[in-house]
Coordinates of C-alpha atoms in Angstrom, one line a residue:
X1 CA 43.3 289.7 282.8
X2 CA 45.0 291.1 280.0
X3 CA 47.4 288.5 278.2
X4 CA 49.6 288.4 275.0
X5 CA 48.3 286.3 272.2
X6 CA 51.3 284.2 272.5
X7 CA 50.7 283.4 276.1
X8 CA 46.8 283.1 275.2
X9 CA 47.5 280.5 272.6
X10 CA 50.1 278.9 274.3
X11 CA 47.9 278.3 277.7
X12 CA 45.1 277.1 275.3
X13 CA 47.5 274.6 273.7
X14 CA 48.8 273.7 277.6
X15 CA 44.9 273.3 278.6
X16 CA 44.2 269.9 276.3
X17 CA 47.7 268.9 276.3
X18 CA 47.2 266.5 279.7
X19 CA 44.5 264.5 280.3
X20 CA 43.5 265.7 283.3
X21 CA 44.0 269.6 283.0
X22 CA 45.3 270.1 286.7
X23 CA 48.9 268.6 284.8
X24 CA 48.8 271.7 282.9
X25 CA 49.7 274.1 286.3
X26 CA 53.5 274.2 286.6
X27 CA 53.6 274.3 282.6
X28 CA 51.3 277.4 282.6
X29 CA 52.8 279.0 285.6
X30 CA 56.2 278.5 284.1
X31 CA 55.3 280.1 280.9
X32 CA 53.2 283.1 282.6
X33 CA 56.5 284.1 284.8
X34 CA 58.9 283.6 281.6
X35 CA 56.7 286.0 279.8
X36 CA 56.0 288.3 283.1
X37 CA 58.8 287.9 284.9
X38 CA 56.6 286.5 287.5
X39 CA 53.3 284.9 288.6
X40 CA 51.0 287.3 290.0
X41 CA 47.9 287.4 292.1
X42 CA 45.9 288.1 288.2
X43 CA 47.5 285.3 286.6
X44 CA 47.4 283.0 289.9
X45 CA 43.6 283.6 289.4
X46 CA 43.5 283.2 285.5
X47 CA 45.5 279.9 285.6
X48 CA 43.0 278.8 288.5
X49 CA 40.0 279.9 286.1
X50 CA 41.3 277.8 283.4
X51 CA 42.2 274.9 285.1
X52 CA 39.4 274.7 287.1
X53 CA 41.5 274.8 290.2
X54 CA 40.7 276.7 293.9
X55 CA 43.2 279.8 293.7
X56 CA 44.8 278.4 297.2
X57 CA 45.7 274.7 294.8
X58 CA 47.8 277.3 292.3
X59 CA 49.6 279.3 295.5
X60 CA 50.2 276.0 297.4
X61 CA 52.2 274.7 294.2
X62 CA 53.7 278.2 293.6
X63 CA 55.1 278.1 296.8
X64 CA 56.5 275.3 296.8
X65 CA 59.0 275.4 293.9
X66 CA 61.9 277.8 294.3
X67 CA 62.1 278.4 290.4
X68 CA 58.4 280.2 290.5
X69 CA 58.1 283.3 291.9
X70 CA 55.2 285.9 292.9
X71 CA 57.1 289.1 292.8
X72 CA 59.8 290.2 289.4
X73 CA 63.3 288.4 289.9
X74 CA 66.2 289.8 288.0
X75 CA 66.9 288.9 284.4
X76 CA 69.2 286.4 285.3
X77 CA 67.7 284.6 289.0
X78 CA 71.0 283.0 291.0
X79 CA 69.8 280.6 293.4
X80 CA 72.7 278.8 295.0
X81 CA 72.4 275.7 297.4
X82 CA 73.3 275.7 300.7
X83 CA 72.0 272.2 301.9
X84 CA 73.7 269.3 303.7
X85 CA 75.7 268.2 300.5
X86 CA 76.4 271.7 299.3
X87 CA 76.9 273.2 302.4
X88 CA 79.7 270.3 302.9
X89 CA 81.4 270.7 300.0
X90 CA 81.6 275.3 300.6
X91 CA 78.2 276.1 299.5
X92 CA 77.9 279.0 302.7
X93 CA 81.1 280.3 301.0
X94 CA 79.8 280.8 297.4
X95 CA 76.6 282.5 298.5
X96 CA 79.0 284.6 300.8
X97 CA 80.9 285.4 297.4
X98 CA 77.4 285.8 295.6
X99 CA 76.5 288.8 298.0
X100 CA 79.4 290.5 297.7
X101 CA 80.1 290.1 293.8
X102 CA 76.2 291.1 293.0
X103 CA 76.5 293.3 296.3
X104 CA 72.9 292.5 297.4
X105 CA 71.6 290.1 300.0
X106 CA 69.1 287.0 299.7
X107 CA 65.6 287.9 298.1
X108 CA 67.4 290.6 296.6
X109 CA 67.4 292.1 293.1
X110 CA 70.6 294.8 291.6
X111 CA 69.4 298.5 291.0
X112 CA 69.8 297.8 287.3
X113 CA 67.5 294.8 287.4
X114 CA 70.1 292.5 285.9
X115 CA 70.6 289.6 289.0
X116 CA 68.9 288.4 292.1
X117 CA 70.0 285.8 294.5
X118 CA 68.2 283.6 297.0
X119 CA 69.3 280.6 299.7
X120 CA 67.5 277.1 298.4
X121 CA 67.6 274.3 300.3
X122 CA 68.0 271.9 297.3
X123 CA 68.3 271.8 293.6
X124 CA 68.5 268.3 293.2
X125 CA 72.5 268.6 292.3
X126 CA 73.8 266.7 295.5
X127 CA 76.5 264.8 293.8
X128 CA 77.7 267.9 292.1
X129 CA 77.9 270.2 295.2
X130 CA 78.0 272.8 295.5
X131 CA 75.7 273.9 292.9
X132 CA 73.8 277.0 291.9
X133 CA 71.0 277.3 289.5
X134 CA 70.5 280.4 287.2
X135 CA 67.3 280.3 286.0
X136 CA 66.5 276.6 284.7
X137 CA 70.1 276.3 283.9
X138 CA 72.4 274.1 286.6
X139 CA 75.9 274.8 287.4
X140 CA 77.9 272.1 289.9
X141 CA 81.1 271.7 291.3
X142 CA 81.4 275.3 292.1
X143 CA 84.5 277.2 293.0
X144 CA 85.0 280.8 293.4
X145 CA 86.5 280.8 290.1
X146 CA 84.0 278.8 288.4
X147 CA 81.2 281.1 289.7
X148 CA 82.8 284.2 288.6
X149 CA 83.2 283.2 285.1
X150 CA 79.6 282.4 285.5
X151 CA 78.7 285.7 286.8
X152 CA 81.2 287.8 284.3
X153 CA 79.5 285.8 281.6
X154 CA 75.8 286.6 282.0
X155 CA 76.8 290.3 282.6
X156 CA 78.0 290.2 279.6
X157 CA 74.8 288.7 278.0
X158 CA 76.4 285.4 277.6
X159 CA 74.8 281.9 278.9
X160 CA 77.6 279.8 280.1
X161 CA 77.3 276.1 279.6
X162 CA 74.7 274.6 281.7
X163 CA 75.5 270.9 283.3
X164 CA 74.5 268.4 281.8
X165 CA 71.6 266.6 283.5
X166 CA 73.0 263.5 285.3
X167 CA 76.4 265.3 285.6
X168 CA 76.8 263.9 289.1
X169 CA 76.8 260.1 287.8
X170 CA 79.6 260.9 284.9
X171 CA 82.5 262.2 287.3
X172 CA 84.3 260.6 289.6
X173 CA 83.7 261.2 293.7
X174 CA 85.6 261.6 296.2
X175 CA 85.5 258.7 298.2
X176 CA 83.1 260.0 301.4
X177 CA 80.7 260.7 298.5
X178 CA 80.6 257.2 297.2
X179 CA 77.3 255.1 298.1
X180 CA 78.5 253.0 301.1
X181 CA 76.6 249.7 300.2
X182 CA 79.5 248.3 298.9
X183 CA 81.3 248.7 302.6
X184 CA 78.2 247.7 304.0
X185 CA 77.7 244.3 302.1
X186 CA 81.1 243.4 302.9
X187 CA 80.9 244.3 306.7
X188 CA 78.0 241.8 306.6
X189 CA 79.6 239.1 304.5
X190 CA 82.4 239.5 307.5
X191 CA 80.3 239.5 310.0
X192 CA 78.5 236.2 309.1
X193 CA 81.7 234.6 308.3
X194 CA 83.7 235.6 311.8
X195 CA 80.4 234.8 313.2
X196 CA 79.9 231.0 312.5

C-alpha cells in the first residue's frame, strides 16, 4: 500500500513504542484515518502486516469503537449520544435538531463534505448528558442553543472549546443524578436501629 512518509515514519515510531506491538493498533488506526479520513480494507491489512495481527483482530477492534471508521466521514464527524443518561436528559431531541440543522440523517455525510452525524450509544459523558462528540473533541450539557453555536462555529472553521475531561465531576447535579449511596447508608443505619 502506498503511504506518506509521515504516516510511514510515524507507524514505524508506533511499531516499538509498546512492548508488545498489538498496543500499537488503535494508535496506528487512529493516525491512518486522521491522515485518510478513514481506515480502509488496504490499511486494515497493512496495519495487520505490521503488527503481526490476523486482519479479522484489526476489523473486530475497528468495529468496535465509534470514533474509527471504514468508509470517509465529513471533516468535522458529529456523533451525539442517545443512551439511557443522555436520552433522559433530551438527547433524542438534539440528534432530532442535528438532522435538520445539517439536513442529513444518521450515517450521513452533507454534499459539501463538511459534517456527518451518527446515533452512539455512549461516549462516556454520562454525568454531562446530553453530550455529543465531534471528532475527539467532547461537548456536554447540551442545549439547542449550545449545539448551534457548536455547529455555526465549525462551519465557520472554528473549534469551539472542548470539555474538559472530568467535566461531569466539577459541576453540580441535579439531585436524581447524585450517587445514591449516601441515601442508601442511611436507610441501612435506620433500618438497624428501628430494627433492634
Amino acid at each position: 500500500m502506498e503511504m506518506s512518509p509521515q504516516l510511514t515514519a510515524k507507524f514505524e515510531q508506533l511499531q516499538n513504542a509498546y512492548p508488545v506491538k498489538r498496543s500499537a493498533l488503535i494508535p496506528m488506526m487512529m493516525c491512518a484515518q486522521d491522515e485518510l479520513g478513514c481506515v480502509s480494507d488496504e490499511m486494515i491489512a497493512e496495519i495487520a502486516e505490521r503488527l503481526e495481527l490476523h486482519t479479522v483482530q484489526v476489523e473486530e477492534t475497528l468495529a468496535y469503537y465509534s470514533m474509527l471508521h471504514r468508509k470517509p466521514m465529513g471533516k468535522h464527524h458529529v456523533q451525539v449520544c442517545t443512551n439511557v443518561a443522555c436520552m433522559l436528559c433530551g438527547g433524542n431531541e438534539i440528534l432530532d435538531l442535528a438532522k435538520k440543522r445539517l439536513e442529513i440523517g444518521n450515517k450521513e455525510v452533507t454534499q459539501d463534505g463538511v459534517f456527518s452525524l451518527e446515533e452512539v450509544e455512549c461516549i462516556g459523558a454520562c454525568t454531562g448528558a446530553p453530550a455529543m462528540q465531534v471528532n475527539y473533541d467532547f461537548y456536554e450539557n447540551l442545549t439547542p442553543a449550545k449545539f448551534d453555536r457548536i455547529i455555526e462555529d465549525l462551519d465557520k472553521g472554528g473549534r469551539p472549546t472542548p470539555e474538559p475531561v472530568i467535566s461531569g465531576s466539577l459541576h453540580d447535579r441535579h439531585p436524581w443524578r447524585r450517587p445514591s449511596s449516601a441515601r442508601v447508608g442511611a436507610s441501612r443505619t435506620h433500618a438497624r436501629l428501628t430494627s433492634t
